[in-house]
Amino acid sequence: MWYIYNIAVCFCVYWLSNLILWVPWSVSPILGQTLMLTVNPFIWGYASYKCIISYPKQNLFVGSVYNSLIFTLVAILSDLIFFGWIRNAMDNLMHRTTLYSWSFVFVLPYLVYLIAKKRNRRDDSVVLRDSLVPVSVGAVCLLCILYMIHNPLV
């Protein structure tokens, strides 16, 4: 269940952060990139923290490794879906900022581990219903993005 929870949280964070960035990025790529580099680290960091402290086994570092791999793979797949399938704009995907973002998502869980390894672990184990809220929030964010793409605000 913990792996499903990680996928659900990453799905939520990916689409939430894209929703937060969409309008500013539409107005100015520099503004969008600035928000991506200032706001997104906190969102992704918190999500990674919630996943790592709920790792069901004793070694949180191993949980960080799995969290890193899951978050990176889901982020890459989501980017491919968003830029390739939804927006049909693969040329917008392959920029340095995208590679920096994927690298950041890969490294962040290890930084979170260094901060969180002395923190309290989550006492109860992750169950399927823990994944429902992140999936629901992510789905709402995805639908909002789809609406804004087809009905531009700017």
Coordinates of N, CA and C in Angstrom, one line a residue:
M1 N 0.8 -1.2 0.0 CA 0.0 0.0 0.0 C 0.9 1.3 0.0
W2 N 2.0 1.2 0.6 CA 2.9 2.4 0.7 C 3.3 2.9 -0.7
Y3 N 3.6 1.9 -1.6 CA 4.0 2.3 -2.9 C 2.8 3.0 -3.7
I4 N 1.6 2.5 -3.5 CA 0.4 3.1 -4.1 C 0.2 4.5 -3.5
Y5 N 0.4 4.7 -2.2 CA 0.3 6.0 -1.6 C 1.3 6.9 -2.2
N6 N 2.6 6.5 -2.4 CA 3.6 7.4 -3.1 C 3.1 7.8 -4.4
I7 N 2.6 6.9 -5.2 CA 2.2 7.2 -6.6 C 1.0 8.2 -6.5
A8 N 0.1 8.0 -5.6 CA -1.1 8.9 -5.4 C -0.6 10.3 -5.0
V9 N 0.3 10.4 -4.1 CA 0.8 11.7 -3.6 C 1.6 12.4 -4.7
C10 N 2.4 11.7 -5.4 CA 3.1 12.3 -6.5 C 2.1 12.8 -7.6
F11 N 1.1 12.0 -8.0 CA 0.1 12.4 -8.9 C -0.5 13.7 -8.5
C12 N -0.9 13.8 -7.2 CA -1.5 15.0 -6.7 C -0.6 16.2 -6.8
V13 N 0.6 16.0 -6.3 CA 1.6 17.1 -6.3 C 2.0 17.6 -7.7
Y14 N 2.1 16.7 -8.6 CA 2.4 17.0 -10.0 C 1.3 17.9 -10.5
W15 N 0.1 17.5 -10.4 CA -1.0 18.3 -11.1 C -1.3 19.5 -10.3
L16 N -1.1 19.5 -9.0 CA -1.3 20.7 -8.2 C -0.3 21.7 -8.5
S17 N 1.0 21.4 -8.6 CA 2.0 22.3 -8.9 C 1.8 22.8 -10.3
N18 N 1.4 22.0 -11.3 CA 1.1 22.5 -12.6 C 0.0 23.5 -12.6
L19 N -1.0 23.2 -11.8 CA -2.1 24.2 -11.8 C -1.7 25.5 -11.2
I20 N -0.9 25.5 -10.2 CA -0.3 26.7 -9.6 C 0.5 27.5 -10.6
L21 N 1.3 26.8 -11.4 CA 2.2 27.4 -12.4 C 1.6 27.8 -13.7
W22 N 0.4 27.2 -14.0 CA -0.1 27.3 -15.4 C -0.3 28.8 -15.8
V23 N -1.1 29.5 -15.0 CA -1.4 30.9 -15.4 C -0.2 31.8 -15.4
P24 N 0.6 31.8 -14.3 CA 1.9 32.6 -14.4 C 2.8 32.3 -15.6
W25 N 2.9 31.0 -15.9 CA 3.8 30.6 -17.0 C 3.2 31.0 -18.3
S26 N 1.9 31.0 -18.4 CA 1.2 31.5 -19.6 C 1.5 32.9 -19.9
V27 N 1.5 33.7 -18.8 CA 1.8 35.1 -18.9 C 3.3 35.4 -19.2
S28 N 4.1 34.7 -18.5 CA 5.6 34.9 -18.7 C 6.3 33.7 -18.2
P29 N 7.1 33.1 -19.2 CA 7.9 31.9 -18.8 C 8.8 32.2 -17.6
I30 N 9.4 33.4 -17.6 CA 10.3 33.7 -16.5 C 9.6 33.7 -15.1
L31 N 8.4 34.2 -15.1 CA 7.5 34.2 -13.9 C 7.2 32.8 -13.5
G32 N 6.9 32.0 -14.5 CA 6.6 30.6 -14.2 C 7.8 29.8 -13.6
Q33 N 8.9 30.1 -14.2 CA 10.1 29.4 -13.8 C 10.5 29.9 -12.4
T34 N 10.3 31.2 -12.1 CA 10.6 31.7 -10.8 C 9.7 31.0 -9.7
L35 N 8.5 30.9 -10.0 CA 7.6 30.2 -9.1 C 7.9 28.7 -9.0
M36 N 8.3 28.1 -10.1 CA 8.7 26.7 -10.1 C 9.9 26.5 -9.1
L37 N 10.8 27.5 -9.1 CA 12.0 27.3 -8.3 C 11.8 27.8 -6.9
T38 N 10.8 28.5 -6.6 CA 10.6 29.0 -5.2 C 9.4 28.3 -4.5
V39 N 8.3 28.0 -5.1 CA 7.1 27.4 -4.5 C 7.2 25.9 -4.5
N40 N 7.5 25.4 -5.7 CA 7.5 23.9 -5.9 C 8.4 23.1 -4.9
P41 N 9.5 23.6 -4.6 CA 10.3 22.8 -3.7 C 9.6 22.5 -2.3
F42 N 8.9 23.5 -1.9 CA 8.2 23.3 -0.6 C 7.0 22.3 -0.8
I43 N 6.3 22.4 -1.9 CA 5.2 21.5 -2.1 C 5.7 20.0 -2.3
W44 N 6.7 19.9 -3.1 CA 7.3 18.5 -3.3 C 8.0 18.0 -2.1
G45 N 8.7 18.9 -1.4 CA 9.4 18.5 -0.1 C 8.4 18.0 0.9
Y46 N 7.3 18.7 1.1 CA 6.3 18.3 2.1 C 5.7 16.9 1.6
A47 N 5.4 16.8 0.4 CA 4.8 15.5 -0.1 C 5.8 14.3 0.1
S48 N 7.1 14.6 -0.2 CA 8.1 13.6 0.0 C 8.2 13.2 1.5
Y49 N 8.2 14.2 2.3 CA 8.3 14.0 3.8 C 7.1 13.2 4.3
K50 N 5.9 13.5 3.8 CA 4.7 12.7 4.2 C 4.9 11.2 3.8
C51 N 5.4 11.0 2.7 CA 5.6 9.6 2.2 C 6.7 8.9 3.0
I52 N 7.9 9.6 3.2 CA 9.0 8.9 3.8 C 8.7 8.6 5.3
I53 N 8.0 9.5 6.0 CA 7.8 9.1 7.4 C 6.7 8.0 7.6
S54 N 6.0 7.7 6.5 CA 5.0 6.7 6.6 C 5.6 5.3 6.0
Y55 N 6.9 5.3 5.7 CA 7.5 4.1 5.2 C 7.3 3.0 6.3
P56 N 6.8 1.8 5.9 CA 6.4 0.8 6.8 C 7.6 0.1 7.5
K57 N 8.8 0.2 6.9 CA 9.9 -0.6 7.5 C 10.8 0.4 8.3
Q58 N 11.7 -0.1 9.0 CA 12.5 0.7 9.9 C 13.5 1.6 9.3
N59 N 14.1 1.2 8.2 CA 15.1 2.0 7.5 C 14.5 3.1 6.6
L60 N 14.4 4.3 7.1 CA 13.8 5.4 6.3 C 14.7 5.8 5.1
F61 N 15.9 5.5 5.1 CA 16.8 5.7 3.9 C 16.3 4.9 2.7
V62 N 15.9 3.6 3.0 CA 15.4 2.8 1.9 C 14.1 3.4 1.4
G63 N 13.3 3.9 2.3 CA 12.0 4.6 1.9 C 12.3 5.8 1.1
S64 N 13.4 6.5 1.4 CA 13.8 7.7 0.6 C 14.2 7.2 -0.9
V65 N 14.9 6.1 -1.0 CA 15.3 5.6 -2.3 C 14.1 5.3 -3.1
Y66 N 13.1 4.5 -2.5 CA 11.9 4.2 -3.2 C 11.1 5.4 -3.6
N67 N 11.0 6.4 -2.6 CA 10.3 7.6 -2.9 C 10.9 8.4 -4.0
S68 N 12.2 8.4 -4.0 CA 12.9 9.1 -5.1 C 12.6 8.5 -6.5
L69 N 12.7 7.2 -6.5 CA 12.4 6.5 -7.8 C 11.0 6.7 -8.3
I70 N 10.1 6.5 -7.3 CA 8.6 6.6 -7.7 C 8.3 8.0 -8.1
F71 N 8.7 9.0 -7.3 CA 8.4 10.4 -7.7 C 9.0 10.8 -9.0
T72 N 10.2 10.3 -9.3 CA 10.9 10.7 -10.5 C 10.2 10.0 -11.7
L73 N 9.9 8.8 -11.6 CA 9.2 8.1 -12.7 C 7.8 8.6 -13.0
V74 N 7.0 8.9 -11.9 CA 5.7 9.5 -12.1 C 5.8 10.9 -12.7
A75 N 6.8 11.7 -12.2 CA 7.0 13.0 -12.8 C 7.3 13.0 -14.3
I76 N 8.2 12.1 -14.7 CA 8.5 12.0 -16.1 C 7.3 11.5 -16.9
L77 N 6.6 10.5 -16.4 CA 5.5 10.0 -17.1 C 4.4 11.1 -17.2
S78 N 4.2 11.8 -16.1 CA 3.2 12.9 -16.1 C 3.6 14.0 -17.1
D79 N 4.9 14.3 -17.1 CA 5.3 15.4 -18.1 C 5.1 14.9 -19.5
L80 N 5.4 13.6 -19.8 CA 5.2 13.1 -21.2 C 3.7 13.1 -21.5
I81 N 2.8 12.8 -20.6 CA 1.4 12.9 -20.8 C 0.9 14.3 -21.0
F82 N 1.4 15.2 -20.1 CA 1.0 16.6 -20.2 C 1.5 17.3 -21.4
F83 N 2.8 17.2 -21.7 CA 3.3 17.9 -22.9 C 3.1 17.2 -24.2
G84 N 3.1 15.9 -24.2 CA 3.0 15.1 -25.4 C 1.6 14.8 -25.8
W85 N 0.8 14.4 -24.8 CA -0.6 14.0 -25.2 C -1.6 15.1 -25.0
I86 N -1.6 15.8 -23.9 CA -2.6 16.8 -23.6 C -2.3 18.1 -24.4
R87 N -1.1 18.5 -24.4 CA -0.8 19.8 -25.1 C -0.2 19.7 -26.4
N88 N 0.2 18.4 -26.8 CA 0.9 18.2 -28.1 C 2.0 19.2 -28.3
A89 N 2.9 19.3 -27.3 CA 3.9 20.3 -27.3 C 5.2 19.7 -26.7
M90 N 5.7 18.6 -27.3 CA 6.9 17.9 -26.8 C 8.1 18.8 -26.9
D91 N 8.1 19.8 -27.9 CA 9.2 20.7 -28.0 C 9.3 21.6 -26.8
N92 N 8.2 21.8 -26.0 CA 8.2 22.6 -24.8 C 8.8 21.8 -23.6
L93 N 8.8 20.5 -23.8 CA 9.2 19.7 -22.6 C 10.8 19.6 -22.5
M94 N 11.4 19.4 -23.6 CA 12.9 19.2 -23.5 C 13.7 20.5 -23.4
H95 N 13.6 21.0 -22.3 CA 14.4 22.2 -21.9 C 15.3 21.9 -20.7
R96 N 16.3 22.7 -20.5 CA 17.1 22.5 -19.3 C 16.3 22.5 -18.0
T97 N 15.3 23.4 -17.9 CA 14.5 23.4 -16.7 C 13.8 22.1 -16.4
T98 N 13.4 21.4 -17.5 CA 12.7 20.1 -17.3 C 13.7 19.1 -16.7
L99 N 14.9 19.1 -17.2 CA 15.9 18.1 -16.7 C 16.3 18.5 -15.3
Y100 N 16.4 19.8 -15.0 CA 16.6 20.3 -13.6 C 15.5 19.8 -12.7
S101 N 14.3 20.0 -13.2 CA 13.1 19.6 -12.3 C 13.2 18.1 -12.0
W102 N 13.4 17.3 -13.0 CA 13.5 15.8 -12.8 C 14.7 15.5 -11.8
S103 N 15.8 16.2 -12.0 CA 16.9 15.9 -11.1 C 16.6 16.3 -9.7
F104 N 15.9 17.5 -9.6 CA 15.4 17.9 -8.3 C 14.5 16.9 -7.6
V105 N 13.5 16.4 -8.4 CA 12.6 15.5 -7.8 C 13.3 14.2 -7.4
F106 N 14.4 13.8 -8.1 CA 15.1 12.7 -7.8 C 16.0 12.9 -6.5
V107 N 16.6 14.0 -6.3 CA 17.4 14.3 -5.2 C 16.7 14.7 -3.9
L108 N 15.5 15.4 -4.1 CA 14.8 15.9 -2.9 C 14.5 14.9 -1.8
P109 N 14.1 13.7 -2.1 CA 13.8 12.7 -1.0 C 15.0 12.5 -0.1
Y110 N 16.2 12.5 -0.7 CA 17.4 12.3 0.1 C 17.7 13.5 1.1
L111 N 17.4 14.7 0.6 CA 17.5 15.9 1.4 C 16.4 15.8 2.5
V112 N 15.2 15.4 2.2 CA 14.2 15.3 3.1 C 14.5 14.3 4.2
Y113 N 15.1 13.2 3.7 CA 15.6 12.1 4.7 C 16.6 12.7 5.7
L114 N 17.5 13.5 5.2 CA 18.5 14.1 6.2 C 17.8 14.9 7.2
I115 N 16.8 15.6 6.8 CA 16.1 16.5 7.8 C 15.1 15.7 8.6
A116 N 14.5 14.7 8.0 CA 13.4 13.9 8.7 C 13.8 12.7 9.5
K117 N 15.1 12.3 9.3 CA 15.4 11.0 9.9 C 15.3 11.0 11.5
K118 N 15.4 12.2 12.1 CA 15.2 12.3 13.5 C 13.8 12.6 14.0
R119 N 12.9 12.8 13.0 CA 11.5 13.1 13.3 C 10.8 11.8 13.6
N120 N 9.6 12.0 14.2 CA 8.7 10.9 14.5 C 8.2 10.3 13.3
R121 N 8.1 9.0 13.3 CA 7.5 8.2 12.2 C 6.0 8.2 12.4
R122 N 5.3 8.0 11.3 CA 3.9 7.9 11.4 C 3.6 6.5 12.1
D123 N 2.7 6.6 13.1 CA 2.5 5.4 13.9 C 1.7 4.3 13.2
D124 N 0.7 4.7 12.4 CA -0.1 3.7 11.7 C 0.4 3.5 10.3
S125 N 0.0 2.4 9.8 CA 0.5 2.1 8.4 C -0.5 2.7 7.4
V126 N 0.0 2.9 6.2 CA -0.8 3.5 5.1 C -1.7 2.4 4.6
V127 N -3.0 2.9 4.4 CA -4.0 2.0 3.9 C -4.5 2.6 2.6
L128 N -5.3 1.9 1.8 CA -5.8 2.4 0.5 C -6.5 3.7 0.6
R129 N -7.3 3.9 1.6 CA -8.1 5.1 1.7 C -7.2 6.4 1.9
D130 N -6.0 6.2 2.4 CA -5.0 7.3 2.5 C -4.7 7.8 1.1
S131 N -4.8 7.0 0.1 CA -4.5 7.4 -1.3 C -5.6 8.1 -2.0
L132 N -6.8 8.0 -1.4 CA -8.0 8.6 -2.1 C -8.0 10.1 -2.1
V133 N -7.6 10.8 -1.0 CA -7.6 12.2 -1.0 C -6.5 12.8 -2.0
P134 N -5.3 12.3 -2.0 CA -4.4 12.8 -3.0 C -4.8 12.5 -4.5
V135 N -5.4 11.4 -4.8 CA -5.9 11.1 -6.1 C -7.0 12.0 -6.5
S136 N -7.9 12.3 -5.5 CA -9.0 13.2 -5.8 C -8.5 14.6 -6.1
V137 N -7.6 15.1 -5.2 CA -7.1 16.5 -5.4 C -6.4 16.5 -6.7
G138 N -5.5 15.5 -7.0 CA -4.8 15.5 -8.3 C -5.8 15.5 -9.5
A139 N -6.8 14.7 -9.4 CA -7.8 14.6 -10.5 C -8.5 16.0 -10.7
V140 N -8.9 16.6 -9.6 CA -9.5 18.0 -9.7 C -8.5 19.0 -10.4
C141 N -7.3 18.9 -10.0 CA -6.3 19.8 -10.6 C -6.1 19.5 -12.0
L142 N -6.0 18.3 -12.4 CA -5.9 17.9 -13.8 C -7.1 18.4 -14.6
L143 N -8.3 18.2 -14.1 CA -9.5 18.7 -14.8 C -9.5 20.2 -15.0
C144 N -9.0 20.9 -13.9 CA -8.9 22.4 -14.0 C -7.9 22.8 -15.1
I145 N -6.8 22.1 -15.1 CA -5.7 22.4 -16.2 C -6.3 22.1 -17.6
L146 N -7.0 21.0 -17.7 CA -7.6 20.7 -19.0 C -8.6 21.8 -19.4
Y147 N -9.4 22.2 -18.5 CA -10.3 23.3 -18.8 C -9.6 24.6 -19.2
M148 N -8.6 25.0 -18.5 CA -7.8 26.2 -18.8 C -7.1 26.1 -20.1
I149 N -6.7 24.9 -20.5 CA -6.0 24.8 -21.8 C -7.0 25.0 -22.9
H150 N -8.2 24.5 -22.7 CA -9.2 24.6 -23.8 C -10.0 25.9 -23.7
N151 N -9.9 26.6 -22.6 CA -10.5 27.9 -22.4 C -9.5 28.9 -21.8
P152 N -8.6 29.4 -22.5 CA -7.5 30.2 -22.0 C -8.0 31.4 -21.3
L153 N -7.4 31.7 -20.1 CA -7.7 32.9 -19.3 C -7.0 34.1 -19.9
V154 N -5.8 33.9 -20.4 CA -4.9 35.0 -20.9 C -4.8 34.9 -22.4

